[in-house]
């Protein structure tokens, strides 16, 4: 199972609660991704912003490596169950940190064709050049 430290789990749950509150008020909610999962042998990458109360359903940007990253829900347990060659599994990027909201990640990932190709662009760009999705 992919280990979610208590602080990450709490941040994901807090974003879920904030998102529901914003939705109830008719406000837009555009949180910053707090979790990055990746395939160490391929290009599949997931950025998560929220964790549902079931403790398994994440929401964020999913990129399975086919050139079309999508916003949506995905299962932590299903991702954790993926078995890769050489005994490897999907990993959590412990160094991942961003200040950019999910909409910016989604927009640039769509333009670049993947989260992996968007990441260096977003890291290098000046804030005013990043823009939204």
Short mmCIF file of C-alpha atoms in Angstrom, two decimals:
data_model
loop_
_atom_site.label_atom_id
_atom_site.label_comp_id
_atom_site.label_asym_id
_atom_site.label_seq_id
_atom_site.Cartn_x
_atom_site.Cartn_y
_atom_site.Cartn_z
CA UNK A 1 0.00 0.00 0.00
CA UNK A 2 1.20 3.52 -0.78
CA UNK A 3 1.98 5.14 2.52
CA UNK A 4 0.23 8.46 3.03
CA UNK A 5 1.82 10.26 5.96
CA UNK A 6 -0.63 11.74 8.42
CA UNK A 7 0.07 15.32 7.26
CA UNK A 8 -0.63 14.50 3.59
CA UNK A 9 -3.78 12.57 4.44
CA UNK A 10 -4.96 15.51 6.58
CA UNK A 11 -4.22 18.04 3.81
CA UNK A 12 -6.10 15.94 1.25
CA UNK A 13 -9.09 15.53 3.60
CA UNK A 14 -9.06 19.26 4.42
CA UNK A 15 -9.14 20.10 0.70
CA UNK A 16 -12.08 17.72 0.28
CA UNK A 17 -14.00 19.50 3.06
CA UNK A 18 -13.12 22.94 1.65
CA UNK A 19 -14.18 21.83 -1.83
CA UNK A 20 -17.55 20.64 -0.56
CA UNK A 21 -18.07 23.89 1.36
CA UNK A 22 -17.20 25.97 -1.71
CA UNK A 23 -19.52 23.87 -3.86
CA UNK A 24 -22.38 24.40 -1.40
CA UNK A 25 -21.84 28.18 -1.63
CA UNK A 26 -21.54 28.08 -5.42
CA UNK A 27 -17.89 29.17 -5.27
CA UNK A 28 -15.02 27.95 -7.42
CA UNK A 29 -12.44 25.78 -5.66
CA UNK A 30 -9.00 25.38 -7.23
CA UNK A 31 -6.67 23.74 -4.71
CA UNK A 32 -2.97 23.10 -4.99
CA UNK A 33 -1.97 19.44 -5.51
CA UNK A 34 -0.48 17.96 -2.35
CA UNK A 35 0.34 14.43 -3.56
CA UNK A 36 2.21 13.14 -6.60
CA UNK A 37 2.24 9.44 -7.45
CA UNK A 38 4.26 8.06 -10.35
CA UNK A 39 5.30 4.93 -12.21
CA UNK A 40 9.09 4.60 -11.79
CA UNK A 41 9.28 2.64 -15.06
CA UNK A 42 6.93 4.73 -17.19
CA UNK A 43 5.17 8.02 -17.60
CA UNK A 44 1.98 7.42 -15.59
CA UNK A 45 1.59 10.20 -13.04
CA UNK A 46 -1.17 11.32 -10.70
CA UNK A 47 -1.50 14.66 -8.89
CA UNK A 48 -4.05 14.59 -6.07
CA UNK A 49 -5.74 17.49 -4.34
CA UNK A 50 -8.47 15.77 -2.33
CA UNK A 51 -9.24 12.52 -0.49
CA UNK A 52 -12.86 11.47 -0.01
CA UNK A 53 -14.18 10.40 3.38
CA UNK A 54 -13.96 6.76 2.23
CA UNK A 55 -10.17 7.09 2.60
CA UNK A 56 -9.60 5.68 -0.88
CA UNK A 57 -11.05 7.98 -3.55
CA UNK A 58 -8.64 10.71 -4.61
CA UNK A 59 -9.46 13.64 -6.89
CA UNK A 60 -6.94 15.34 -9.12
CA UNK A 61 -5.14 15.07 -12.43
CA UNK A 62 -4.51 11.57 -13.79
CA UNK A 63 -2.05 10.94 -16.62
CA UNK A 64 -1.73 7.32 -17.70
CA UNK A 65 0.90 8.18 -20.29
CA UNK A 66 -1.31 8.22 -23.40
CA UNK A 67 -1.09 11.96 -24.10
CA UNK A 68 -4.37 13.02 -22.52
CA UNK A 69 -4.18 13.90 -18.81
CA UNK A 70 -7.66 14.10 -17.27
CA UNK A 71 -9.22 15.63 -14.19
CA UNK A 72 -11.22 13.14 -12.18
CA UNK A 73 -11.38 10.63 -9.36
CA UNK A 74 -9.08 7.65 -8.92
CA UNK A 75 -8.66 4.91 -6.35
CA UNK A 76 -5.63 4.87 -4.07
CA UNK A 77 -6.06 1.14 -3.43
CA UNK A 78 -6.22 0.35 -7.16
CA UNK A 79 -3.08 2.38 -7.82
CA UNK A 80 -1.35 0.69 -4.86
CA UNK A 81 -2.30 -2.73 -6.27
CA UNK A 82 -0.41 -2.13 -9.54
CA UNK A 83 2.54 -4.52 -9.83
CA UNK A 84 5.39 -3.48 -12.10
CA UNK A 85 8.36 -5.47 -13.40
CA UNK A 86 11.32 -6.08 -11.09
CA UNK A 87 9.06 -6.00 -8.03
CA UNK A 88 8.46 -2.28 -8.31
CA UNK A 89 5.22 -0.45 -7.54
CA UNK A 90 3.74 2.98 -8.02
CA UNK A 91 5.63 5.42 -5.79
CA UNK A 92 4.90 8.63 -3.94
CA UNK A 93 7.17 11.55 -4.80
CA UNK A 94 8.30 12.66 -1.36
CA UNK A 95 9.97 15.77 -2.77
CA UNK A 96 6.91 17.04 -4.66
CA UNK A 97 5.84 20.55 -3.71
CA UNK A 98 4.03 23.17 -5.73
CA UNK A 99 2.27 26.49 -5.22
CA UNK A 100 0.36 26.22 -8.48
CA UNK A 101 -3.34 25.29 -8.42
CA UNK A 102 -4.67 22.19 -10.12
CA UNK A 103 -6.16 24.22 -13.00
CA UNK A 104 -2.69 25.44 -13.99
CA UNK A 105 -1.28 21.91 -13.84
CA UNK A 106 -4.21 20.62 -15.91
CA UNK A 107 -3.91 23.37 -18.53
CA UNK A 108 -0.19 22.98 -19.04
CA UNK A 109 -0.35 19.19 -18.92
CA UNK A 110 -2.97 19.22 -21.68
CA UNK A 111 -0.82 21.58 -23.77
CA UNK A 112 2.35 19.54 -23.20
CA UNK A 113 0.62 16.16 -23.55
CA UNK A 114 1.62 14.93 -20.09
CA UNK A 115 2.25 15.95 -16.52
CA UNK A 116 5.90 14.94 -16.91
CA UNK A 117 6.42 17.28 -19.88
CA UNK A 118 4.55 20.12 -18.15
CA UNK A 119 6.49 19.88 -14.90
CA UNK A 120 9.79 21.39 -16.12
CA UNK A 121 7.88 24.12 -17.96
CA UNK A 122 6.01 25.07 -14.80
CA UNK A 123 9.16 24.95 -12.67
CA UNK A 124 11.03 27.30 -15.04
CA UNK A 125 8.27 29.74 -15.98
CA UNK A 126 7.82 33.09 -14.30
CA UNK A 127 4.56 33.27 -12.34
CA UNK A 128 2.99 35.70 -14.82
CA UNK A 129 3.76 33.31 -17.72
CA UNK A 130 2.15 30.25 -16.14
CA UNK A 131 -1.44 31.32 -16.53
CA UNK A 132 -4.45 29.10 -16.02
CA UNK A 133 -5.83 26.14 -17.90
#
